[in-house]
mmCIF file of C-alpha atoms in Angstrom:
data_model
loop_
_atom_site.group_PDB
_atom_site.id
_atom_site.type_symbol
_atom_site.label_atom_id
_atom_site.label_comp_id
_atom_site.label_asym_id
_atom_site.label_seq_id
_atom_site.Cartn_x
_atom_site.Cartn_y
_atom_site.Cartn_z
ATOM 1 C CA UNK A 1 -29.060 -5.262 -12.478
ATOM 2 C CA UNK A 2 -27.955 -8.234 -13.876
ATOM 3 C CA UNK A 3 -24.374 -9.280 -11.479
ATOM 4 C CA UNK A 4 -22.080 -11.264 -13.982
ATOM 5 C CA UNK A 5 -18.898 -9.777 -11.817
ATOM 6 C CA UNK A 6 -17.827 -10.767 -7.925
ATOM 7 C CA UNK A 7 -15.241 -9.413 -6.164
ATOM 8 C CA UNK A 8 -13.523 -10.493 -3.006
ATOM 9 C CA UNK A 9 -11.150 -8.938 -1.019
ATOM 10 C CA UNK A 10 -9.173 -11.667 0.580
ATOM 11 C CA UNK A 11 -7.562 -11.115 4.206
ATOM 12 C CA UNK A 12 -10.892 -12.004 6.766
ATOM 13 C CA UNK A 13 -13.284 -12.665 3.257
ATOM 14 C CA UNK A 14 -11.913 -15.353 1.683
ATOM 15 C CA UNK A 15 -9.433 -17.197 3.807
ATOM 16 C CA UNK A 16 -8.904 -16.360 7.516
ATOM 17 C CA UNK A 17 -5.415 -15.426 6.936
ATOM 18 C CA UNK A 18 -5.415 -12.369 9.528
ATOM 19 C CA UNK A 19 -3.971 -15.130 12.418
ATOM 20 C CA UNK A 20 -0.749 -15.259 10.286
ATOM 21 C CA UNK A 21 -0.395 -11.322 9.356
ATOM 22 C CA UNK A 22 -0.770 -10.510 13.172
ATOM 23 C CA UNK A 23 1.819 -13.164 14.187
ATOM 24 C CA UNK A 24 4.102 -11.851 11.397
ATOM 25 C CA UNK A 25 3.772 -8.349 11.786
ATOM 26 C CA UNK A 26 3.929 -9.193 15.342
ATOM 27 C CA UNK A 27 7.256 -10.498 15.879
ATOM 28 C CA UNK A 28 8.791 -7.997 13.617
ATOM 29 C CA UNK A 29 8.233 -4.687 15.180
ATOM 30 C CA UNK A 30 8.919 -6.930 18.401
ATOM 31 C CA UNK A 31 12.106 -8.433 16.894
ATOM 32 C CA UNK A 32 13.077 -4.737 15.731
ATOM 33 C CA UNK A 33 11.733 -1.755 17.730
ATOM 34 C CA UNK A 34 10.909 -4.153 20.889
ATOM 35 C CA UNK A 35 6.965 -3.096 20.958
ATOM 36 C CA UNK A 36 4.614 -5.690 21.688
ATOM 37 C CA UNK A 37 1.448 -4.597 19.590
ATOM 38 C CA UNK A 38 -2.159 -6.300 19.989
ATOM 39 C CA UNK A 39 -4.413 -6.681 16.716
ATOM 40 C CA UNK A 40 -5.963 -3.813 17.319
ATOM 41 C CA UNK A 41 -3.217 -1.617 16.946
ATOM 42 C CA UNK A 42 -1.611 -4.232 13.703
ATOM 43 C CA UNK A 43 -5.409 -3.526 12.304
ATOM 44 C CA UNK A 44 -4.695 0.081 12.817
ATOM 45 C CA UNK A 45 -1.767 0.083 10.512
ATOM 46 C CA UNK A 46 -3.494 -1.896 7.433
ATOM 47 C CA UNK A 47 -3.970 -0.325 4.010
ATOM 48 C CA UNK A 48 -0.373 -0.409 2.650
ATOM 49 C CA UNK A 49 1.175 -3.754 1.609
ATOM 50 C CA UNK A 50 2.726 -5.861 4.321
ATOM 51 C CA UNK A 51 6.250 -4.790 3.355
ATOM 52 C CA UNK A 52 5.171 -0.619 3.355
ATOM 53 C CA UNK A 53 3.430 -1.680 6.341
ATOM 54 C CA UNK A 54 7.051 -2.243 8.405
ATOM 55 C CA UNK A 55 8.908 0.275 6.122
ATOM 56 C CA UNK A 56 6.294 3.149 6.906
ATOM 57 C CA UNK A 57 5.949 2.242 10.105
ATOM 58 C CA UNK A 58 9.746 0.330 11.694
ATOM 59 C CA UNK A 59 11.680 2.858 13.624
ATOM 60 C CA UNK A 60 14.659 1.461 12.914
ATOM 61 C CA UNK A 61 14.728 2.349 9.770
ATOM 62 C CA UNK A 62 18.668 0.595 8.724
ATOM 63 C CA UNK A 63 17.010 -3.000 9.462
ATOM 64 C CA UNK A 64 13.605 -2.702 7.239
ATOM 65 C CA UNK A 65 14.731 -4.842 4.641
ATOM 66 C CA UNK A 66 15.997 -7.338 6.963
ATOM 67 C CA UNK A 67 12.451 -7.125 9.033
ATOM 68 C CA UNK A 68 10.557 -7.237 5.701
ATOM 69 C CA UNK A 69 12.569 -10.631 4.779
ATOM 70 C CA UNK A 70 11.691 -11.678 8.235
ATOM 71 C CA UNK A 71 8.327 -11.022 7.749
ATOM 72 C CA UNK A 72 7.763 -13.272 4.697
ATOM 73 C CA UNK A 73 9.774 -16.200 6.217
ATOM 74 C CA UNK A 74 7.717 -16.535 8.971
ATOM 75 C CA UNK A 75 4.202 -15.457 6.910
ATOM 76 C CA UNK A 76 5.130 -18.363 5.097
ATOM 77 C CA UNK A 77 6.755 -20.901 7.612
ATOM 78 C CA UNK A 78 3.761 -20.665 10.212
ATOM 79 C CA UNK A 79 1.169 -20.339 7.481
ATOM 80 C CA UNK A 80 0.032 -23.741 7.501
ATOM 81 C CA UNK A 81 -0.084 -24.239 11.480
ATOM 82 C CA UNK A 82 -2.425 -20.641 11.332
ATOM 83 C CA UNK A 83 -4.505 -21.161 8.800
ATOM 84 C CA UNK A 84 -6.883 -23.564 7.726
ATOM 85 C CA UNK A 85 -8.715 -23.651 4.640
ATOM 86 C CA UNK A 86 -12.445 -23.050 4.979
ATOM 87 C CA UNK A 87 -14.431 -25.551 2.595
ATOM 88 C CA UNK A 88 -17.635 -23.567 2.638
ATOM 89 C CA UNK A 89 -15.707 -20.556 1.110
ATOM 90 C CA UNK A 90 -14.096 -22.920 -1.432
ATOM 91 C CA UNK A 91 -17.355 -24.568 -2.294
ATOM 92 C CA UNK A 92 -19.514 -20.730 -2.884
ATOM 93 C CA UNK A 93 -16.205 -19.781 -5.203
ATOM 94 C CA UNK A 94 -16.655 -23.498 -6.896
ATOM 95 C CA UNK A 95 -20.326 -22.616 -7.341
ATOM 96 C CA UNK A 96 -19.851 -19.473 -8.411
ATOM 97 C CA UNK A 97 -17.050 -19.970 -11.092
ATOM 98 C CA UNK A 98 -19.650 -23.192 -12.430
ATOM 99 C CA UNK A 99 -22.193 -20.883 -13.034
ATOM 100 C CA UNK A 100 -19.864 -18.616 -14.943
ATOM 101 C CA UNK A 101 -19.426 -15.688 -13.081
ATOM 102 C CA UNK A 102 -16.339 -13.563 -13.332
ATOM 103 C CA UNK A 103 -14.209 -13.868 -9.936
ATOM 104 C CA UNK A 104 -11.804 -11.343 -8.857
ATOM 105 C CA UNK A 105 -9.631 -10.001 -5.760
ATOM 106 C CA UNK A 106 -9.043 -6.988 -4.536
ATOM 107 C CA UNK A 107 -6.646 -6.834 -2.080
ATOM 108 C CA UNK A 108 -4.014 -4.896 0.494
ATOM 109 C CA UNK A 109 -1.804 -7.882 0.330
ATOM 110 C CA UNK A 110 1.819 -7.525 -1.293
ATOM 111 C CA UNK A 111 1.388 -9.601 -4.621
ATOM 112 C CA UNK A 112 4.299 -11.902 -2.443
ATOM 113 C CA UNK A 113 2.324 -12.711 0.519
ATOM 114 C CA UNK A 114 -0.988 -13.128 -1.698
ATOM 115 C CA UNK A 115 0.869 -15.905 -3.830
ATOM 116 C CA UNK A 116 1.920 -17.686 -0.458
ATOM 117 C CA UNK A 117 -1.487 -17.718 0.916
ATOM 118 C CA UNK A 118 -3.196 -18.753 -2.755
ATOM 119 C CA UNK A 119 -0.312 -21.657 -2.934
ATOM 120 C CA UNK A 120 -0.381 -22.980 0.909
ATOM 121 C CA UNK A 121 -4.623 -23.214 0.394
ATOM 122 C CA UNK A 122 -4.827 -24.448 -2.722
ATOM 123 C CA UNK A 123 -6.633 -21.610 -4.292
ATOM 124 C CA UNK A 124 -3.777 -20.844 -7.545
ATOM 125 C CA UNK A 125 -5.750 -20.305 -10.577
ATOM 126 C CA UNK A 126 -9.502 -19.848 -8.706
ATOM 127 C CA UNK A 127 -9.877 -16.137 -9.564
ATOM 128 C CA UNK A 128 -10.005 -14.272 -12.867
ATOM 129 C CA UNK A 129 -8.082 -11.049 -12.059
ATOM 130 C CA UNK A 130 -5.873 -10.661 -8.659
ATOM 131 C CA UNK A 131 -5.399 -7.032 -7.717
ATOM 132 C CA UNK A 132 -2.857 -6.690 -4.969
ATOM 133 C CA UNK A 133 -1.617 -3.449 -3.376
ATOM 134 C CA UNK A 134 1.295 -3.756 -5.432
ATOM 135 C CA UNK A 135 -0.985 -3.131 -8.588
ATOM 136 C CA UNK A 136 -2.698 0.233 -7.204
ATOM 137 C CA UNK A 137 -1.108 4.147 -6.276
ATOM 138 C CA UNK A 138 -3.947 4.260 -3.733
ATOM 139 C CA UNK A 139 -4.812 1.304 -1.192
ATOM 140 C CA UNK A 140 -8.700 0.776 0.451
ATOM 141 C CA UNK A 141 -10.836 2.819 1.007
ATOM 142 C CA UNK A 142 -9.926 4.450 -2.426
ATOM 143 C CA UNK A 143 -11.820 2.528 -5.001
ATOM 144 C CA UNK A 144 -8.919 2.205 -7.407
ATOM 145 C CA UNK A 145 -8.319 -1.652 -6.931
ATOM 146 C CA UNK A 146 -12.236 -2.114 -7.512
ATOM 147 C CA UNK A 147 -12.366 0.012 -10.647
ATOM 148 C CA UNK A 148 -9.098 -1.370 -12.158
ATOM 149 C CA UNK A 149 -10.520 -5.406 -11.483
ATOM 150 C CA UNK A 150 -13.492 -4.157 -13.455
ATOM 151 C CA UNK A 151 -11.801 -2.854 -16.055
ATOM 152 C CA UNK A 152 -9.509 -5.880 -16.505
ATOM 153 C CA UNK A 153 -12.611 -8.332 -16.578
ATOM 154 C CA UNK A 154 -14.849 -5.778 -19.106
ATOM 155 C CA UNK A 155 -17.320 -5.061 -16.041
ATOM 156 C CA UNK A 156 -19.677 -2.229 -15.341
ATOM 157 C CA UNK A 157 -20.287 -0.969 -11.915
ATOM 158 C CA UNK A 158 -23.817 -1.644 -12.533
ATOM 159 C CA UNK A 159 -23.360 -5.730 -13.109
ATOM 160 C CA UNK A 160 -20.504 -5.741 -10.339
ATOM 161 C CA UNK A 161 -20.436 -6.920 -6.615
ATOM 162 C CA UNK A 162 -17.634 -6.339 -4.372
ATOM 163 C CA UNK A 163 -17.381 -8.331 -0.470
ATOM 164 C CA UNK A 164 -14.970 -7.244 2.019
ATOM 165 C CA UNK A 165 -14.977 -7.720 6.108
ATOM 166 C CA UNK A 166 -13.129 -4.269 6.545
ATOM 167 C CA UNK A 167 -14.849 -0.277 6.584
ATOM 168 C CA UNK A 168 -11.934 0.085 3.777
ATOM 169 C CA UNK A 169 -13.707 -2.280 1.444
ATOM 170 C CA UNK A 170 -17.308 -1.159 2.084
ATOM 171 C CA UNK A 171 -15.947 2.622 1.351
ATOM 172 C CA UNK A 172 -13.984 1.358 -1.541
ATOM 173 C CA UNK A 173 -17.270 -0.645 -2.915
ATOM 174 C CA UNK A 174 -19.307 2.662 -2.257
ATOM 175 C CA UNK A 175 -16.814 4.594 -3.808
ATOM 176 C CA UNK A 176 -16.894 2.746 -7.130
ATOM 177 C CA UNK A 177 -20.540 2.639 -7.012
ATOM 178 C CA UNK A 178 -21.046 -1.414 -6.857
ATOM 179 C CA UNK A 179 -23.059 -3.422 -5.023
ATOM 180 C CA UNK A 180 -21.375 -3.833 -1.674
ATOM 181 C CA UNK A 181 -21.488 -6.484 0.565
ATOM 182 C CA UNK A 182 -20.048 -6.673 4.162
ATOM 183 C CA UNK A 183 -19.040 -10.556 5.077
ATOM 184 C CA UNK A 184 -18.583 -11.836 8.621
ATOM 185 C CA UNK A 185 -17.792 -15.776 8.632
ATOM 186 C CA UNK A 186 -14.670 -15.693 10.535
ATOM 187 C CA UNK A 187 -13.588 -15.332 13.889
ATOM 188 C CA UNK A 188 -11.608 -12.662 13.269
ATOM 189 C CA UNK A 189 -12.741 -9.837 11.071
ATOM 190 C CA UNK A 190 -11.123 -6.198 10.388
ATOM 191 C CA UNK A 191 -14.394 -4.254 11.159
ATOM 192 C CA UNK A 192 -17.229 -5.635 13.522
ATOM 193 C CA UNK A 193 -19.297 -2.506 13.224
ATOM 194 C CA UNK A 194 -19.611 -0.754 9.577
ATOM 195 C CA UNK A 195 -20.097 3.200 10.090
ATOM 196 C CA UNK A 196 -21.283 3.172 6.833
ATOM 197 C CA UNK A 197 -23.806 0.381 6.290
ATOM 198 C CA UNK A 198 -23.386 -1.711 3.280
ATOM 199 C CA UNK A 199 -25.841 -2.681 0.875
ATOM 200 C CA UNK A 200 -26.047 -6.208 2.369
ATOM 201 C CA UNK A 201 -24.282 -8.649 4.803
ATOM 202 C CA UNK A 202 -23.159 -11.947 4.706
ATOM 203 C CA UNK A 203 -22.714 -14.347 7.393
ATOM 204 C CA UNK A 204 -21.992 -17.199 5.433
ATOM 205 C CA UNK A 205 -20.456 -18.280 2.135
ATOM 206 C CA UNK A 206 -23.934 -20.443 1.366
ATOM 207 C CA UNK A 207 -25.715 -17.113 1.522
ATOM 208 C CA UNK A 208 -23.571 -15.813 -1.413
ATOM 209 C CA UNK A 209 -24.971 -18.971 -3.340
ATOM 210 C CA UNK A 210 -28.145 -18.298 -2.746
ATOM 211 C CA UNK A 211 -28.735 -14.869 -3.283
ATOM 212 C CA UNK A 212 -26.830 -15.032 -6.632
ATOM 213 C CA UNK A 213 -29.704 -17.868 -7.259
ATOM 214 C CA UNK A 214 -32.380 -15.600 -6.080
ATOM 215 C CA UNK A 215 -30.855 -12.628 -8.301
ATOM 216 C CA UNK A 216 -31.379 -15.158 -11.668
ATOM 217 C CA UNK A 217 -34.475 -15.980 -11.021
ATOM 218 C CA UNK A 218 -35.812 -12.589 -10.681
ATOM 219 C CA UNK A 219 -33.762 -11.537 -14.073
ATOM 220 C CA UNK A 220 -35.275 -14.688 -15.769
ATOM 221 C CA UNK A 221 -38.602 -13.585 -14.549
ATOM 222 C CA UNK A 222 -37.951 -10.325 -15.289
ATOM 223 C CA UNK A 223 -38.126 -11.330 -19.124
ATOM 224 C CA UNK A 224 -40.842 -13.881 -18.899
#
C-alpha cells in the first residue's frame, strides 16, 4: 500500500474540542427542557450535527431554533476559555502536509461549528477537503463521509488512512475498507474501549510522523 491520503475526524482527534460541545449542549437542554445531562449521556446523542442534535432530541420542540442559536453563541463565546490548541497535533498535520500528503476531515460537526473551531485555532486552510455532517445523508458509523473525502481528493481505499477517537469512526473506516486508526491523545475521548479493534492505535500525534516515515521507507525499499 502506498498511503498518499489521511483523514481525520476532528472532535477528540484533532483538537480537543469535546469540553466546548458538552458545555454547549449542556446548557441548552438545561436552559430548555431543565435536564442536567453528564457526557456520557451528550456522547450518547452524537452522530447528527450539533443543531439535529437539539432538534431531534429538545422536547420543547417551539424553542429549537432559539436553543440551536443558543447553542452556537455560547460554542463560540466560551471556545477560547475551553479549548486550547495542541502544538503536537499542529506540528504532525505541518509534517504531514510538507511531505505532500493529501489531508482531509471527516466529521459530525455542523459545517457552522467546524468553521468556529478551524477559525478560533488557527487551523483555516490546513486540510484539503472538509466533510461535515452537513455534506452527508448518513452520519458515522456509515462510511459515506470517508468515501465522499476520497472521492473529492482522487483517493483509493487502498492508499487511504482514516483516524478517529470514536467506535463511529473505526466502523466508518472499516466500512470503507481503509486503513483505520484509533487515536487517544486527549483527555477526553468518545470511545475508551473499541469493540471492534482497529488496525492500529495512536497515542500521540509524533507516532503519526513516524509511522508515515516507516511506511516510505519500506515502499522505497520495496523498489530497490
Amino acid at each position: 500500500m502506498k498511503l498518499t491520503t489521511i483523514l481525520f475526524d476532528f472532535d477528540g482527534t484533532v483538537a480537543d474540542t469535546l469540553p466546548v460541545c458538552f458545555h454547549a449542549l449542556r446548557e441548552v437542554f438545561r436552559t430548555y427542557d431543565g435536564l442536567e445531562l453528564d457526557n456520557e449521556s451528550i456522547v450518547a446523542l452524537f452522530g447528527p450535527t450539533e443543531p439535529d442534535i437539539i432538534r431531534l432530541n429538545l422536547k420543547h420542540k417551539d424553542q429549537v431554533e432559539q436553543a440551536v442559536k443558543l447553542f452556537f453563541e455560547l460554542y463560540d463565546s466560551h471556545h477560547q476559555q475551553l479549548v486550547h490548541a495542541s502544538q503536537p497535533v499542529y506540528d504532525m498535520l505541518l509534517a504531514l502536509k510538507r511531505d505532500s500528503y493529501k489531508l482531509g476531515l471527516v466529521t459530525g460537526k455542523g459545517s457552522q461549528s467546524l468553521a468556529i473551531s478551524l477559525k478560533h485555532l488557527g487551523l483555516e486552510g490546513l486540510f484539503d477537503v472538509e466533510i461535515s455532517g452537513d455534506d452527508v445523508e448518513e452520519p458515522k458509523p456509515h462510511p459515506e463521509g470517508v468515501i465522499l473525502a476520497m472521492k473529492r481528493l482522487g483517493a483509493t481505499p487502498a492508499e487511504t488512512m482514516f483516524l478517529g477517537d470514536s467506535i463511529a469512526d473505526i466502523r466508518a473506516g472499516k466500512a470503507a475498507d481503509v486503513l483505520t486508526a484509533a487515536v487517544q491523545w486527549f483527555e477526553l475521548v468518545q470511545t475508551k474501549h473499541f469493540q471492534v479493534a482497529p488496525d492500529i492505535l495512536f497515542t500521540s500525534p509524533a507516532q503519526i510522523t513516524e509511522y508515515v516515515t516507516a511506511q516510505r521507507g519500506n515502499q522505497r525499499g520495496s523498489l530497490e
